[in-house]
PDB file of C-alpha atoms and ligand atoms in Angstrom:
ATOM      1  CA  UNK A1425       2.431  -9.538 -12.777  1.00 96.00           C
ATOM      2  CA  UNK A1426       2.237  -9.458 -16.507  1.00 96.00           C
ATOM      3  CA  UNK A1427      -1.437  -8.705 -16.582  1.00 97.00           C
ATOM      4  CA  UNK A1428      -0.487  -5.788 -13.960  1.00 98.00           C
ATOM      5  CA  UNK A1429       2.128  -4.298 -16.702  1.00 98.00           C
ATOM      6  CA  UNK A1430      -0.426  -4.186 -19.655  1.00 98.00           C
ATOM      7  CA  UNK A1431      -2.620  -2.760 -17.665  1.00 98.00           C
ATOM      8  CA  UNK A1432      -0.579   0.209 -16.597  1.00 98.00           C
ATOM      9  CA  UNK A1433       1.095   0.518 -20.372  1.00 97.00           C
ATOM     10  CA  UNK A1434      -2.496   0.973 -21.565  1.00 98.00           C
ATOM     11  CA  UNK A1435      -4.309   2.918 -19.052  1.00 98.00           C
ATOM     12  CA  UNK A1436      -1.944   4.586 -16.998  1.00 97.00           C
ATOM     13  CA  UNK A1437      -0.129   8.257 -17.398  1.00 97.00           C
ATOM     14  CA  UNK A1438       3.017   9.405 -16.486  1.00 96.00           C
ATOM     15  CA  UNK A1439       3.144  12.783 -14.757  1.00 92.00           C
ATOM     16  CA  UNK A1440       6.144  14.807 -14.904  1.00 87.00           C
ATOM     17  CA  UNK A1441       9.441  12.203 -14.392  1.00 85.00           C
ATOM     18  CA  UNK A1442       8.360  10.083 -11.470  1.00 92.00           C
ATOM     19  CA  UNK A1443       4.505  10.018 -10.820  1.00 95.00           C
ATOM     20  CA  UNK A1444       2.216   6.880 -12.284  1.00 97.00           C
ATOM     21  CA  UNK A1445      -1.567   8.190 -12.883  1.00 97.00           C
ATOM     22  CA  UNK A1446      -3.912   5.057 -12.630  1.00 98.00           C
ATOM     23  CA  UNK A1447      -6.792   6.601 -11.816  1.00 98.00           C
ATOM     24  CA  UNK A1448      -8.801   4.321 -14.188  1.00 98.00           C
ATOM     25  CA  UNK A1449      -8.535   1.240 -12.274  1.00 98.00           C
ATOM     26  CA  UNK A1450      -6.965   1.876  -9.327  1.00 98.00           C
ATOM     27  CA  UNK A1451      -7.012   5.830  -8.054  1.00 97.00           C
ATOM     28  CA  UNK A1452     -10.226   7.121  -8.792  1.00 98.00           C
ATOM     29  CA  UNK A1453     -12.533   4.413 -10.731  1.00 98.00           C
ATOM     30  CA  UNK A1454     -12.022   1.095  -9.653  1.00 98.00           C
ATOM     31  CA  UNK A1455     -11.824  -1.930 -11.762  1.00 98.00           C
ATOM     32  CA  UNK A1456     -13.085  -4.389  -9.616  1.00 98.00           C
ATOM     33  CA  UNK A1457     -12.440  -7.472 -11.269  1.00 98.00           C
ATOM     34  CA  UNK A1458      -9.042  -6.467 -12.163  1.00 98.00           C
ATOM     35  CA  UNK A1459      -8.690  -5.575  -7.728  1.00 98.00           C
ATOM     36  CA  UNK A1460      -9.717  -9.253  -7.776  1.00 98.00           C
ATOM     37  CA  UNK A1461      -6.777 -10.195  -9.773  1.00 98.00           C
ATOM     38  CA  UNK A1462      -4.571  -8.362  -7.954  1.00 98.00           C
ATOM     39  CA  UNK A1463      -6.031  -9.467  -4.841  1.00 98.00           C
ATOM     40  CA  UNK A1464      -5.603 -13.255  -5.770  1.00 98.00           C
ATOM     41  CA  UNK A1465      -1.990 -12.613  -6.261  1.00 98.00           C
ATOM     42  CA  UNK A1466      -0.887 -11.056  -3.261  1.00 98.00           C
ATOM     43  CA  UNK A1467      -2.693 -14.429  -1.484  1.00 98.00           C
ATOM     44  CA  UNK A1468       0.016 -16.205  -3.872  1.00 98.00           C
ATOM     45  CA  UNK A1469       2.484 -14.105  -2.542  1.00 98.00           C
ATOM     46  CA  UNK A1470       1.834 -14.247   1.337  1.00 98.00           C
ATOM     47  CA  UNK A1471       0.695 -17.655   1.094  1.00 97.00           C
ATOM     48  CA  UNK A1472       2.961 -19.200   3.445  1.00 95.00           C
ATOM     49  CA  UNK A1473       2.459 -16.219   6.062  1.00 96.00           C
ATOM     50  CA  UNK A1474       0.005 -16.421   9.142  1.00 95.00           C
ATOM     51  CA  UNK A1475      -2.039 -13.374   8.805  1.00 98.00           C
ATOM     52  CA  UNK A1476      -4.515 -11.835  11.204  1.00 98.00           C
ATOM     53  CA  UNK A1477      -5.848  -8.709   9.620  1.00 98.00           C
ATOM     54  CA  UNK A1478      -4.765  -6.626   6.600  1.00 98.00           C
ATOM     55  CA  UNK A1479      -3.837  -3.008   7.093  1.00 98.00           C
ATOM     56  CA  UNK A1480      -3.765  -0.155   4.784  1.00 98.00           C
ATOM     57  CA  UNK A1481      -3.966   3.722   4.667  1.00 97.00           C
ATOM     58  CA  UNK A1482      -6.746   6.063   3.046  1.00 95.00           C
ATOM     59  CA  UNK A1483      -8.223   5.940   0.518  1.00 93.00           C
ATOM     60  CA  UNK A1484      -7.270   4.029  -2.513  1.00 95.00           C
ATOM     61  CA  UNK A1485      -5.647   1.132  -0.118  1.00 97.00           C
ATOM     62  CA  UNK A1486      -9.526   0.649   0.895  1.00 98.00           C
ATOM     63  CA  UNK A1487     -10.704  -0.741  -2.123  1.00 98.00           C
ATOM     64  CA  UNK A1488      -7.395  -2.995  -2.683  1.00 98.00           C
ATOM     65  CA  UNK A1489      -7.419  -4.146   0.689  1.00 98.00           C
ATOM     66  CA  UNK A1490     -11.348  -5.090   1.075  1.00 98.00           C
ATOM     67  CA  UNK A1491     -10.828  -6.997  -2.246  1.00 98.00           C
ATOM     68  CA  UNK A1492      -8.254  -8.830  -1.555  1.00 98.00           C
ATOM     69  CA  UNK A1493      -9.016  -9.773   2.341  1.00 98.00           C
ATOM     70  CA  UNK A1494     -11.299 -12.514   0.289  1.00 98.00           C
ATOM     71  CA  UNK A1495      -8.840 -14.319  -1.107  1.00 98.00           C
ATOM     72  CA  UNK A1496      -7.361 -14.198   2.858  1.00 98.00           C
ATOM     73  CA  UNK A1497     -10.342 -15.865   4.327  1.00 98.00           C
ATOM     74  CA  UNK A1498     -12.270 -12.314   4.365  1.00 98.00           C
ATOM     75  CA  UNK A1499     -10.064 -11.476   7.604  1.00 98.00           C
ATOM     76  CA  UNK A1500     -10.764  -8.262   8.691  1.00 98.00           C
ATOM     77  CA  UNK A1501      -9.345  -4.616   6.850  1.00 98.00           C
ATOM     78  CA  UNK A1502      -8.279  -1.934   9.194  1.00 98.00           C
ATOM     79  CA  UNK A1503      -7.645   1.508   6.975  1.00 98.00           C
ATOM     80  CA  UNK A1504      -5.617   3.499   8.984  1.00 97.00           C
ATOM     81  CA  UNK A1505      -6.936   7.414   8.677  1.00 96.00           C
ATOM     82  CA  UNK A1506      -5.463  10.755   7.424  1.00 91.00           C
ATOM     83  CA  UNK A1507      -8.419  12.821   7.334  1.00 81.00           C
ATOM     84  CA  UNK A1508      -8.583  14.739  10.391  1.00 79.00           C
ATOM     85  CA  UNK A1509     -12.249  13.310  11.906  1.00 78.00           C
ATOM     86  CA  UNK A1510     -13.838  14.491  14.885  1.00 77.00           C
ATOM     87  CA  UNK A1511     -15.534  10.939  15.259  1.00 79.00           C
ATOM     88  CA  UNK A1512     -12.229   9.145  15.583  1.00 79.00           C
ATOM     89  CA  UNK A1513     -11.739   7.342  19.336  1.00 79.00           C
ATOM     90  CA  UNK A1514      -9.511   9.404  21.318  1.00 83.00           C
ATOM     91  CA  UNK A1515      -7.148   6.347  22.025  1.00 93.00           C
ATOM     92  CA  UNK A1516      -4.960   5.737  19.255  1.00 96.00           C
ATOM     93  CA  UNK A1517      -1.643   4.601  17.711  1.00 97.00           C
ATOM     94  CA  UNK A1518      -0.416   7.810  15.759  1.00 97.00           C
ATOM     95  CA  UNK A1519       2.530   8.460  13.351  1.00 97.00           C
ATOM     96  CA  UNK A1520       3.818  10.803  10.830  1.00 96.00           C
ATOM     97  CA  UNK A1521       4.312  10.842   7.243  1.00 96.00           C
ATOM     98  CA  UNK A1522       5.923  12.777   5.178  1.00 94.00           C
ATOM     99  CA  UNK A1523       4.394  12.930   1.684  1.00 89.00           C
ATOM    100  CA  UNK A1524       6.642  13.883  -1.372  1.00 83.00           C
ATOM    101  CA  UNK A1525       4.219  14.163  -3.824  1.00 83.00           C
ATOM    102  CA  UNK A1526       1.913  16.661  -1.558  1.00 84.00           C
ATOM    103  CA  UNK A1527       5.368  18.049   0.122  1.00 89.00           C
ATOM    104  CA  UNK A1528       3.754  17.865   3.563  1.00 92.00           C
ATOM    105  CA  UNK A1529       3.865  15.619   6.628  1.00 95.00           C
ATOM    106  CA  UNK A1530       0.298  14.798   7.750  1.00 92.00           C
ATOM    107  CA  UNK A1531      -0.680  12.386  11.027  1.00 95.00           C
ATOM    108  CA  UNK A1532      -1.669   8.432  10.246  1.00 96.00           C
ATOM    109  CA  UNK A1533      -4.062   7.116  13.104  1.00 97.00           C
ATOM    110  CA  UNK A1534      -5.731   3.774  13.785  1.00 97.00           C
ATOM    111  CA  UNK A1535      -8.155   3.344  16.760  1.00 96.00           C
ATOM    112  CA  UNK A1536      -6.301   0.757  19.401  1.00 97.00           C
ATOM    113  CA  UNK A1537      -9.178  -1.328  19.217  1.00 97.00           C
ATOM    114  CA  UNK A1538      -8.147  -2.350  15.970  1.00 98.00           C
ATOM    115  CA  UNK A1539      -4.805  -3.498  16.018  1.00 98.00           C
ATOM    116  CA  UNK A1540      -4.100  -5.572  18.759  1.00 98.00           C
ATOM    117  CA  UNK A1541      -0.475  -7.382  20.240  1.00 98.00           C
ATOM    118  CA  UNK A1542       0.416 -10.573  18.860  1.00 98.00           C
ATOM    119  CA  UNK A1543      -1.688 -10.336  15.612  1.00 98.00           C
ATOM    120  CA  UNK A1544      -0.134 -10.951  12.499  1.00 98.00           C
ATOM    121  CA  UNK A1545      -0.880  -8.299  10.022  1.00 98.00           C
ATOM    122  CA  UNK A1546      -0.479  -7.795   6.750  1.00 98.00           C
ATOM    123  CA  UNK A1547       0.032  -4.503   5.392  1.00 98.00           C
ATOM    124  CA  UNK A1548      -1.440  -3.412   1.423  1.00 98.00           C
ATOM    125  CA  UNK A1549      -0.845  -0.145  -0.536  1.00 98.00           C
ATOM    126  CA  UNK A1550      -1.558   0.588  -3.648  1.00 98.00           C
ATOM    127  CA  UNK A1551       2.428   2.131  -4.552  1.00 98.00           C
ATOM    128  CA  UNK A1552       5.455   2.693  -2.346  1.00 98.00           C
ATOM    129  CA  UNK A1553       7.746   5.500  -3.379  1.00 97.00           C
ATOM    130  CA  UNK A1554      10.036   6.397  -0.861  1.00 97.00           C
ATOM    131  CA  UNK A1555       8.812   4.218   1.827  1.00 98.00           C
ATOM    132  CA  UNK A1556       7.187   6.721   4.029  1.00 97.00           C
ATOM    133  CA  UNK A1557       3.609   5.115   4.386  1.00 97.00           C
ATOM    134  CA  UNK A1558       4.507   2.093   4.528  1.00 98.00           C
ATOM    135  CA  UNK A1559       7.033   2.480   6.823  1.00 98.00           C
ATOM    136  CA  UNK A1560       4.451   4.826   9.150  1.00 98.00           C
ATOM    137  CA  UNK A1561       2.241   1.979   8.911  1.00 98.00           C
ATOM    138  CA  UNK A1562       4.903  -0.498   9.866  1.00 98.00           C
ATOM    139  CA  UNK A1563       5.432   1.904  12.782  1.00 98.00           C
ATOM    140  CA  UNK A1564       1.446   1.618  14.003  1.00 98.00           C
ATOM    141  CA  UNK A1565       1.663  -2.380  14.056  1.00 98.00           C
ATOM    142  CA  UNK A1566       4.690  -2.291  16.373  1.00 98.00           C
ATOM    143  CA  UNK A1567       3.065   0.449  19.076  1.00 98.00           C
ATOM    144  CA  UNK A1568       0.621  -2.385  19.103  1.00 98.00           C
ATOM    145  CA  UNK A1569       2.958  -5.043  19.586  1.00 98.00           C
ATOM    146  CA  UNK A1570       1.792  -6.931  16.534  1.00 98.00           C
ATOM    147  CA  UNK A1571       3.579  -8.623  14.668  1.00 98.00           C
ATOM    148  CA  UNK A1572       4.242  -6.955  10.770  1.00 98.00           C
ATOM    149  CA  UNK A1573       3.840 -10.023   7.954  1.00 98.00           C
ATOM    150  CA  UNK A1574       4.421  -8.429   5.388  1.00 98.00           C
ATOM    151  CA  UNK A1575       3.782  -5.809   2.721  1.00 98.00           C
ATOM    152  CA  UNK A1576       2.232  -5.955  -0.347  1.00 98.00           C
ATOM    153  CA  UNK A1577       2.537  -3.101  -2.803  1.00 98.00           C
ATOM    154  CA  UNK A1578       0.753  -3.187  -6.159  1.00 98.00           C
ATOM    155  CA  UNK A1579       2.762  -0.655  -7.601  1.00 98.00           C
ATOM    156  CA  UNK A1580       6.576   0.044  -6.880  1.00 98.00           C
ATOM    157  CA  UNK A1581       8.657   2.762  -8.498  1.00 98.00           C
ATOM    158  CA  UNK A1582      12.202   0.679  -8.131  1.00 98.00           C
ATOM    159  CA  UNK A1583      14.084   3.842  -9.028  1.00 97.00           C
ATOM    160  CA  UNK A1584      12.734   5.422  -5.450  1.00 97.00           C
ATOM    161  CA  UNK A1585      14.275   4.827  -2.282  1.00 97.00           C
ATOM    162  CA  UNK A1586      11.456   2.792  -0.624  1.00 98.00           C
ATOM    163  CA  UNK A1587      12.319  -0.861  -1.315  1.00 98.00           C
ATOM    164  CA  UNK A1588      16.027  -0.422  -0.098  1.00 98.00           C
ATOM    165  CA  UNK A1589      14.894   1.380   3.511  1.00 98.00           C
ATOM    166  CA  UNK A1590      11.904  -1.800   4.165  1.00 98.00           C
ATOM    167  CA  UNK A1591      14.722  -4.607   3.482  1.00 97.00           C
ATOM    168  CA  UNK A1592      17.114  -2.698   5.795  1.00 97.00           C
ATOM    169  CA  UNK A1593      14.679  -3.143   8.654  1.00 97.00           C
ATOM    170  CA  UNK A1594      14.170  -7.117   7.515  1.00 97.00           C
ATOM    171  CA  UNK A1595      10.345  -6.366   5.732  1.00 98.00           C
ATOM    172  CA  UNK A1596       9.571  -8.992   3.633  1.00 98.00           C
ATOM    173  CA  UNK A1597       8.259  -6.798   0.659  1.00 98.00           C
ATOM    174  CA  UNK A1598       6.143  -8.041  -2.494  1.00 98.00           C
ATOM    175  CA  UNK A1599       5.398  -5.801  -5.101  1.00 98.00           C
ATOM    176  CA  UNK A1600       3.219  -6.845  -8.307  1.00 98.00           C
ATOM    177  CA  UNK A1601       5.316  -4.905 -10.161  1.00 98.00           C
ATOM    178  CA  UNK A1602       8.381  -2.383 -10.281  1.00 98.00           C
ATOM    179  CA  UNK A1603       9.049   0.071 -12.485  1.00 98.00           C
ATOM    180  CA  UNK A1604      12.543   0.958 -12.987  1.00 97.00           C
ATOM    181  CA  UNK A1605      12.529   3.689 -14.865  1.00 96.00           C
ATOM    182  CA  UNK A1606       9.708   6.844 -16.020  1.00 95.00           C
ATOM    183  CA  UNK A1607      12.250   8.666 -18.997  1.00 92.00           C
ATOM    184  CA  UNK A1608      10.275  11.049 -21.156  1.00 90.00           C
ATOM    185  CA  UNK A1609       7.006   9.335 -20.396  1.00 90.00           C
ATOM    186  CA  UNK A1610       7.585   5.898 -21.238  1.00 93.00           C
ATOM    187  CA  UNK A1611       7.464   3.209 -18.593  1.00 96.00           C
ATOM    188  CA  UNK A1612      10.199   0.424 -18.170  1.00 96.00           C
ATOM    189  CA  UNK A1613       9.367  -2.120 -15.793  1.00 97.00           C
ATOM    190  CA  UNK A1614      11.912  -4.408 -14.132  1.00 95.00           C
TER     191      UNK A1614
HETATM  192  P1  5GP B 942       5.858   6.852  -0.279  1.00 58.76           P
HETATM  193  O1  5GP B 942       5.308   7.050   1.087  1.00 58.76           O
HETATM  194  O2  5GP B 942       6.354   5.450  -0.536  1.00 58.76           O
HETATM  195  O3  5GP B 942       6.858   7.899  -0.658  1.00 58.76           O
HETATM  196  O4  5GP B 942       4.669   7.114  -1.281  1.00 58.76           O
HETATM  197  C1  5GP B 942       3.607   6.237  -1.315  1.00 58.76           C
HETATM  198  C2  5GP B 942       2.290   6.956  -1.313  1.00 58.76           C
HETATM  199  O5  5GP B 942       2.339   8.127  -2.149  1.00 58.76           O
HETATM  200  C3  5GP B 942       1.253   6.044  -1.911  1.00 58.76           C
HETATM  201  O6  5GP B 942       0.377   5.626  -0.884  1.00 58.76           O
HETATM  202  C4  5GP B 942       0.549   6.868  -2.957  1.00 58.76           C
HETATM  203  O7  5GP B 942      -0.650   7.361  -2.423  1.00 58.76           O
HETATM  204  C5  5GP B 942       1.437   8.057  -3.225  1.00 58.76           C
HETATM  205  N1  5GP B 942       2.246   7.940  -4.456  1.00 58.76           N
HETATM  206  C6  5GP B 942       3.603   7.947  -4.549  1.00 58.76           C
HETATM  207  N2  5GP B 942       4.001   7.894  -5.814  1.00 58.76           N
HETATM  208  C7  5GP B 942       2.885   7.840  -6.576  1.00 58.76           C
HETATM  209  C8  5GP B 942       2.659   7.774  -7.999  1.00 58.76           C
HETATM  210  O8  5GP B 942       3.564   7.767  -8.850  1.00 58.76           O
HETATM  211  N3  5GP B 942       1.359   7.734  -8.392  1.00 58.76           N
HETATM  212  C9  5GP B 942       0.321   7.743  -7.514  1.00 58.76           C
HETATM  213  N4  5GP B 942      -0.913   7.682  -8.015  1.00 58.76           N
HETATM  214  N5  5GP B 942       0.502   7.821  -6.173  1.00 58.76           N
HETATM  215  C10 5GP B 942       1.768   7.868  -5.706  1.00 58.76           C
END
């Protein structure tokens, strides 16, 4: 997504040798028409999938999610949490992920009233890395017996082992755009 690159060439900031800052538009302040971009396009991407519900993680896949879900026929967002909550139903699907860029593994929950067997579900991030959330969230839709669509990634660093560990398991992955390298702060995308 062209308009995707520029955007991240001009705004973004590269932190040490492999972490994007897009805080601008996408991790902190949200540019909302440019969420309704990238919302548009994942519809082009999954637009031959049957899809349910769109699921994310916490918080920046909120915004990215709720956006997009109305180019889906504003189908329903389930954000799956992190935050330890004492409000959360006591029944849920729970996993773990390990996070590289906080070096700790923390617990991923979603209610079972939310994901259901036999829905078709859709699951949105805003990057993948090494494939930990996304495959943690792959993990909640199949303790519910649903069935995983696919995942949509706005932001995937290609040089990271996440892409290669979702196609082993058959995920059909779309990702708005990959970078392939971060070398001495400049960005090369694939
Ligand atoms: P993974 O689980 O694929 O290793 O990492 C994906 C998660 O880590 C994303 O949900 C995102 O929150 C965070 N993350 C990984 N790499 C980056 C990065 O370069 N920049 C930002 N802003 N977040 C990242």
């Amino acid at each position: 997504m062209k308009l995707l690159q520029e955007k991240i060439l001009n705004e973004g900031s590269v932190s040490g040798n492999d972490i994007l800052k897009v805080d601008s538009f996408l991790n902190h302040q949200l540019d909302v028409e440019f969420l309704n971009e990238i919302g548009k396009e994942f519809k082009n991407r999954f637009a031959n999938e049957r899809i349910d519900k769109i699921l994310t993680i916490e918080a920046s896949g909120i915004a990215i999610a709720s956006i997009a879900s109305q180019h889906f026929g504003s189908i329903p967002v389930v954000f799956a949490k992190k935050v330890e909550s004492k409000n959360l139903d006591k029944d849920v699907y729970e996993t773990k992920v390990y996070s590289f860029t906080k070096d700790k593994e923390y617990s991923v929950k979603v209610s079972k009233k939310y994901l259901n067997s036999g829905e078709n579900i859709l699951v949105l991030d805003d990057f993948l890395a090494n494939g930990r959330a996304a495959l943690g969230l792959k993990d909640l839709v199949e303790q519910a017996n649903a069935n995983l669509s696919g995942i949509g990634i706005v932001i995937e660093k290609g040089f990271q082992e996440g892409r290669s560990l979702l196609e082993e398991v058959g995920v059909n992955l779309q990702s708005l755009v990959i970078i392939d390298s971060i070398d001495n702060g400049e960005i090369k995308f694939r």
